[in-house]
Short mmCIF file of C-alpha atoms in Angstrom, two decimals:
data_model
loop_
_atom_site.label_atom_id
_atom_site.label_comp_id
_atom_site.label_asym_id
_atom_site.label_seq_id
_atom_site.Cartn_x
_atom_site.Cartn_y
_atom_site.Cartn_z
CA MET A 1099 0.00 0.00 0.00
CA VAL A 1100 1.07 3.58 -0.73
CA SER A 1101 0.51 6.31 1.86
CA PHE A 1102 0.14 9.71 0.20
CA ILE A 1103 1.15 12.39 2.70
CA THR A 1104 0.50 16.07 2.09
CA VAL A 1105 0.74 19.17 4.27
CA ASP A 1106 -1.96 21.82 4.05
CA TYR A 1107 -1.52 25.43 5.19
CA ASN A 1108 -4.36 27.76 4.24
CA GLY A 1109 -4.60 25.86 0.96
CA PHE A 1110 -8.00 24.20 1.12
CA GLU A 1111 -8.86 24.50 -2.58
CA ALA A 1112 -5.44 23.29 -3.75
CA THR A 1113 -5.49 20.36 -1.32
CA CYS A 1114 -8.95 19.34 -2.48
CA ALA A 1115 -7.78 19.44 -6.10
CA LEU A 1116 -4.87 17.14 -5.21
CA LEU A 1117 -7.15 14.67 -3.44
CA ARG A 1118 -9.58 14.63 -6.37
CA SER A 1119 -6.70 13.90 -8.74
CA ILE A 1120 -5.53 10.98 -6.59
CA GLN A 1121 -9.05 9.60 -6.35
CA GLU A 1122 -9.59 9.91 -10.10
CA HIS A 1123 -6.26 8.69 -11.47
CA ILE A 1124 -4.48 6.36 -9.03
CA THR A 1125 -5.82 2.87 -9.65
CA SER A 1126 -2.64 0.78 -9.89
CA CYS A 1127 -2.20 0.19 -6.15
CA GLN A 1128 -3.94 0.30 -2.81
CA TRP A 1129 -3.52 3.67 -1.16
CA GLU A 1130 -4.45 5.95 1.69
CA VAL A 1131 -4.20 9.74 1.90
CA ILE A 1132 -3.04 11.58 5.00
CA VAL A 1133 -3.60 15.35 5.12
CA VAL A 1134 -1.85 17.35 7.84
CA ASP A 1135 -3.45 20.74 8.47
CA ASN A 1136 -0.44 22.74 9.63
CA ALA A 1137 -2.31 25.31 11.79
CA SER A 1138 -4.34 26.89 9.00
CA LYS A 1139 -6.39 29.89 10.12
CA ALA A 1140 -9.57 27.82 9.82
CA ASP A 1141 -9.83 24.14 10.73
CA GLU A 1142 -9.21 22.88 7.21
CA ALA A 1143 -8.70 19.32 8.46
CA ALA A 1144 -12.38 19.20 9.43
CA ARG A 1145 -13.50 20.73 6.12
CA ILE A 1146 -11.39 18.29 4.11
CA LYS A 1147 -12.78 15.35 6.10
CA GLU A 1148 -16.30 16.47 5.25
CA CYS A 1149 -15.46 16.54 1.54
CA PHE A 1150 -13.32 13.38 1.52
CA PRO A 1151 -14.45 11.05 4.32
CA TRP A 1152 -11.91 8.44 3.22
CA ALA A 1153 -8.94 10.76 3.90
CA VAL A 1154 -7.03 10.64 7.19
CA THR A 1155 -6.86 14.21 8.48
CA ILE A 1156 -4.67 15.59 11.24
CA ARG A 1157 -4.99 19.06 12.71
CA SER A 1158 -1.90 20.66 14.25
CA GLU A 1159 -2.54 23.77 16.32
CA LYS A 1160 1.05 24.87 15.67
CA ASN A 1161 2.69 25.40 12.28
CA LEU A 1162 5.44 22.79 12.35
CA GLY A 1163 6.90 23.65 8.97
CA PHE A 1164 7.33 21.33 5.99
CA ALA A 1165 9.29 18.63 7.80
CA GLY A 1166 7.31 18.79 11.04
CA GLY A 1167 4.01 18.49 9.21
CA ASN A 1168 5.22 15.57 7.13
CA ASN A 1169 6.60 13.87 10.23
CA LEU A 1170 3.13 13.97 11.78
CA GLY A 1171 1.86 12.24 8.66
CA ILE A 1172 4.62 9.62 8.82
CA LYS A 1173 3.55 8.63 12.31
CA GLU A 1174 0.02 7.87 11.03
CA ALA A 1175 1.02 6.20 7.76
CA LYS A 1176 0.40 2.47 7.30
CA GLY A 1177 1.82 2.05 3.80
CA ASP A 1178 4.79 0.03 2.61
CA PHE A 1179 5.72 3.12 0.62
CA LEU A 1180 5.23 6.74 1.66
CA PHE A 1181 4.67 9.25 -1.13
CA PHE A 1182 5.18 12.85 0.02
CA VAL A 1183 3.39 15.24 -2.34
CA ASN A 1184 2.94 18.98 -2.02
CA ASN A 1185 -0.66 20.06 -1.72
CA ASP A 1186 -0.07 22.33 -4.75
CA THR A 1187 0.45 19.35 -7.05
CA GLU A 1188 -1.93 17.24 -9.12
CA PHE A 1189 -1.85 13.92 -10.95
CA MET A 1190 -3.09 13.74 -14.54
CA ALA A 1191 -2.41 10.01 -14.89
CA ASP A 1192 -1.24 7.06 -12.80
CA GLY A 1193 2.29 5.65 -12.80
CA VAL A 1194 2.59 5.30 -9.03
CA ASP A 1195 3.08 1.54 -9.47
CA CYS A 1196 6.17 2.32 -11.56
CA LEU A 1197 7.67 4.15 -8.60
CA CYS A 1198 6.91 1.21 -6.31
CA ARG A 1199 8.63 -1.21 -8.69
CA VAL A 1200 11.86 0.77 -8.51
CA PHE A 1201 12.38 -0.41 -4.93
CA SER A 1202 12.16 -4.07 -5.91
CA ASP A 1203 14.27 -3.59 -9.05
CA PHE A 1204 16.95 -1.71 -7.10
CA PRO A 1205 17.16 -2.96 -3.48
CA ASP A 1206 19.59 -0.18 -2.55
CA CYS A 1207 17.05 2.49 -3.51
CA GLY A 1208 15.64 4.35 -0.52
CA MET A 1209 13.89 7.21 -2.31
CA VAL A 1210 12.49 7.74 -5.80
CA CYS A 1211 11.03 10.82 -7.46
CA PRO A 1212 8.74 11.14 -10.50
CA LYS A 1213 9.11 13.63 -13.30
CA VAL A 1214 7.77 16.99 -12.09
CA LYS A 1215 6.23 19.36 -14.63
CA PHE A 1216 4.80 22.86 -14.34
CA PHE A 1217 1.05 22.90 -13.86
CA ASN A 1218 0.55 26.22 -15.65
CA ASP A 1219 2.48 25.05 -18.74
CA LYS A 1220 2.23 21.31 -18.83
CA SER A 1221 4.70 21.01 -21.70
CA LEU A 1222 7.58 22.23 -19.49
CA ILE A 1223 9.65 20.17 -17.08
CA GLN A 1224 10.51 21.36 -13.59
CA TYR A 1225 12.47 18.33 -12.37
CA ALA A 1226 14.08 15.32 -14.04
CA GLY A 1227 16.74 14.77 -11.41
CA TYR A 1228 19.38 16.95 -9.75
CA THR A 1229 23.02 17.58 -10.52
CA PRO A 1230 25.50 17.22 -7.61
CA MET A 1231 25.88 20.25 -5.35
CA LYS A 1232 29.05 22.30 -5.66
CA GLN A 1233 30.42 23.07 -2.26
CA VAL A 1234 31.30 26.66 -1.25
CA ARG A 1235 28.87 28.24 -3.75
CA MET A 1236 26.27 25.59 -2.88
CA ARG A 1237 24.82 25.59 -6.36
CA ASN A 1238 23.27 22.76 -8.31
CA ASP A 1239 20.65 22.45 -11.00
CA MET A 1240 17.38 20.67 -11.57
CA ILE A 1241 17.92 18.64 -14.70
CA GLY A 1242 15.45 19.60 -17.43
CA TYR A 1243 14.25 22.74 -15.63
CA GLY A 1244 12.23 24.90 -18.02
CA LYS A 1245 12.83 22.54 -20.94
CA THR A 1246 10.11 21.21 -23.22
CA ASP A 1247 9.18 17.63 -22.47
CA ASP A 1248 10.25 16.36 -25.89
CA GLY A 1249 11.29 12.86 -24.83
CA SER A 1250 14.83 13.79 -23.84
CA TYR A 1251 14.25 13.14 -20.14
CA GLU A 1252 12.82 9.62 -20.23
CA THR A 1253 15.90 7.82 -18.88
CA PRO A 1254 15.54 6.68 -15.27
CA GLY A 1255 18.56 6.50 -13.00
CA VAL A 1256 20.34 7.59 -9.85
CA THR A 1257 20.16 11.29 -8.99
CA SER A 1258 21.81 13.49 -6.37
CA PHE A 1259 18.77 14.91 -4.58
CA PRO A 1260 15.00 14.43 -4.37
CA HIS A 1261 12.40 17.04 -5.24
CA GLY A 1262 10.39 17.98 -2.17
CA ALA A 1263 7.18 18.39 -4.17
CA ALA A 1264 7.01 14.65 -4.91
CA MET A 1265 9.19 11.97 -3.34
CA MET A 1266 8.46 8.37 -2.40
CA VAL A 1267 10.41 6.46 0.26
CA SER A 1268 10.25 2.83 1.28
CA ARG A 1269 9.26 1.91 4.79
CA LYS A 1270 12.48 -0.12 5.12
CA ALA A 1271 14.69 2.86 4.27
CA LEU A 1272 12.63 5.23 6.44
CA ASP A 1273 13.03 2.96 9.46
CA ASN A 1274 16.78 3.04 8.87
CA VAL A 1275 17.21 6.77 8.22
CA GLY A 1276 14.57 8.33 10.47
CA LEU A 1277 12.29 11.34 10.20
CA MET A 1278 12.83 14.56 8.25
CA PRO A 1279 15.04 17.16 9.95
CA GLU A 1280 12.78 19.82 11.46
CA CYS A 1281 15.36 22.57 12.03
CA TYR A 1282 14.80 24.15 8.59
CA PHE A 1283 11.03 24.82 8.79
CA LEU A 1284 10.98 25.52 5.02
CA TYR A 1285 13.39 24.71 2.17
CA TYR A 1286 16.48 22.48 2.12
CA GLU A 1287 15.01 19.85 4.43
CA GLU A 1288 14.42 17.40 1.58
CA LEU A 1289 17.99 17.96 0.34
CA ASP A 1290 19.32 17.31 3.84
CA TRP A 1291 17.11 14.24 4.21
CA GLY A 1292 18.23 12.92 0.85
CA SER A 1293 21.87 13.44 1.81
CA HIS A 1294 21.21 11.46 4.98
CA PHE A 1295 19.75 8.61 2.92
CA ILE A 1296 22.90 8.52 0.79
CA ARG A 1297 25.21 8.59 3.81
CA ASN A 1298 23.35 5.57 5.12
CA GLY A 1299 24.02 3.62 1.94
CA TRP A 1300 20.78 4.24 0.03
CA THR A 1301 20.40 5.70 -3.46
CA ILE A 1302 17.93 8.27 -4.77
CA ARG A 1303 16.46 7.56 -8.17
CA TYR A 1304 14.47 9.41 -10.84
CA GLU A 1305 11.63 7.53 -12.56
CA PRO A 1306 9.95 9.38 -15.47
CA LYS A 1307 7.16 6.83 -15.98
CA CYS A 1308 5.27 8.73 -13.29
CA THR A 1309 4.57 12.46 -13.69
CA ILE A 1310 3.14 15.01 -11.28
CA TYR A 1311 2.23 18.64 -12.01
CA HIS A 1312 3.37 21.38 -9.64
CA LYS A 1313 1.85 24.84 -9.06
CA ASP A 1314 5.24 26.22 -8.01
CA SER A 1315 5.49 28.60 -5.03
CA LEU A 1316 1.72 28.74 -4.54
CA THR A 1317 2.08 28.94 -0.75
CA THR A 1318 5.14 31.15 -0.20
CA GLY A 1319 5.21 33.32 -3.32
CA ALA A 1320 7.77 33.22 -6.11
CA ASN A 1321 10.13 35.82 -4.61
CA SER A 1322 8.65 36.68 -1.23
CA PRO A 1323 10.46 37.81 1.95
CA LEU A 1324 9.34 34.53 3.55
CA LYS A 1325 11.02 32.48 0.83
CA THR A 1326 14.15 34.66 0.92
CA PHE A 1327 14.54 34.26 4.67
CA TYR A 1328 14.18 30.48 4.74
CA MET A 1329 16.24 29.90 1.59
CA TYR A 1330 19.30 31.79 2.86
CA ARG A 1331 19.00 30.49 6.39
CA GLY A 1332 18.53 26.98 5.03
CA ARG A 1333 21.67 27.19 2.88
CA GLN A 1334 23.74 27.88 5.97
CA ILE A 1335 22.06 25.16 8.02
CA PHE A 1336 22.61 22.66 5.21
CA ALA A 1337 26.33 23.48 5.00
CA TYR A 1338 26.68 23.26 8.77
CA ARG A 1339 25.01 19.84 8.92
CA ASN A 1340 26.42 18.24 5.78
CA PHE A 1341 29.89 19.65 5.12
CA LYS A 1342 33.05 19.31 7.17
CA GLY A 1343 36.21 21.26 7.86
CA LEU A 1344 37.24 23.95 5.38
CA ASN A 1345 34.35 23.19 3.03
CA ARG A 1346 31.88 23.95 5.81
CA ILE A 1347 33.62 27.20 6.77
CA CYS A 1348 33.96 28.41 3.17
CA SER A 1349 30.39 27.49 2.22
CA ILE A 1350 28.85 29.33 5.17
CA ALA A 1351 31.17 32.31 4.67
CA PHE A 1352 30.28 32.54 0.97
CA THR A 1353 26.57 32.67 1.76
CA ARG A 1354 26.95 35.15 4.61
CA LEU A 1355 29.51 37.48 3.03
CA PHE A 1356 28.59 37.34 -0.64
CA ALA A 1357 25.21 35.78 -1.47
CA VAL A 1358 23.18 37.47 1.29
CA PRO A 1359 24.67 40.99 0.82
CA LYS A 1360 24.20 40.67 -2.96
CA HIS A 1361 20.53 39.75 -2.52
CA ALA A 1362 20.04 42.55 0.03
CA VAL A 1363 21.53 45.20 -2.26
CA SER A 1364 19.46 43.91 -5.18
CA GLY A 1365 16.31 44.19 -3.07
CA LEU A 1366 17.10 47.78 -2.14
CA LEU A 1367 17.93 48.76 -5.72
CA HIS A 1368 14.66 47.32 -6.95
CA GLY A 1369 12.60 49.05 -4.27
CA LYS A 1370 11.97 45.88 -2.26
CA PRO A 1371 13.44 46.60 1.18
CA ALA A 1372 11.48 43.68 2.69
CA LEU A 1373 13.57 41.26 0.61
CA ALA A 1374 16.77 42.91 1.81
CA LYS A 1375 15.64 42.75 5.42
CA ALA A 1376 14.69 39.07 5.08
CA ALA A 1377 18.12 38.17 3.69
CA VAL A 1378 19.90 39.91 6.56
CA ARG A 1379 17.58 38.29 9.12
CA ALA A 1380 18.57 34.90 7.70
CA ASN A 1381 22.20 35.58 8.66
CA VAL A 1382 21.22 36.70 12.15
CA ASP A 1383 18.88 33.79 12.78
CA PHE A 1384 21.45 31.21 11.71
CA ILE A 1385 23.83 32.48 14.41
CA ARG A 1386 21.00 32.38 16.95
CA MET A 1387 20.30 28.75 16.06
CA CYS A 1388 23.98 27.85 16.42
CA ILE A 1389 24.18 29.49 19.84
CA ARG A 1390 21.05 27.68 21.02
CA LYS A 1391 22.26 24.41 19.46
CA GLU A 1392 19.07 24.05 17.44
CA ILE A 1393 20.83 22.68 14.36
#
């Protein structure tokens, strides 16, 4: 059985659209759906349960972030495979069974991701795997990003990182690796989690026979202060947790002394002081977390 786990935060309509797409299209396996209402202003867990009585709904009175919300769902999941999907995604066809088969075909696989395409232009790819991350600059690329789905990205294989919008893990690997890291709140937690899978001997794979469509940045905004804060704070947390020695020092220094000031100046020049303030706050909050040993 597959346990679909999704986190809802003031996204009732989007979450309902996701659940309808699962109900309509996923017929190749037994499944359950777990919706975690991450302290939405209204009790959306109750509303979703009224509309979809078959869904398992959980209401958290505190916003636990992406990882914390998903971890609540993990604790309720009964499936052999857990499929984490953003509530701003939809299925247009099945293919979930193809993801499940990857784990039997490749026993060292702990996590597999489908092809992710843009919902608003369904001909364009968002994710067909990830390139390795370059230390210091902490840059990598989503393979196929913004490219037309012309058949060039149909080769499955090992990839460096999962995509947080849609990633399936096996129960066996989850029991070995443990829950998602909750120190990020937003962004980078799936990259950290994926790195932890790899360090424990598991591989991450890309399987294009399953496709999901993503309404990107529906919750946080494409270039919002919220996204800026958590992205730059998350970069530093990721380096602190996953790099060692000089690579760790240089990676954190590059973000703090170059990337953040550059983003802050750009925000000011474009009349967006809130973006500049958010970038600087990311630097300050990372130090606070280090002092309090929250990382």
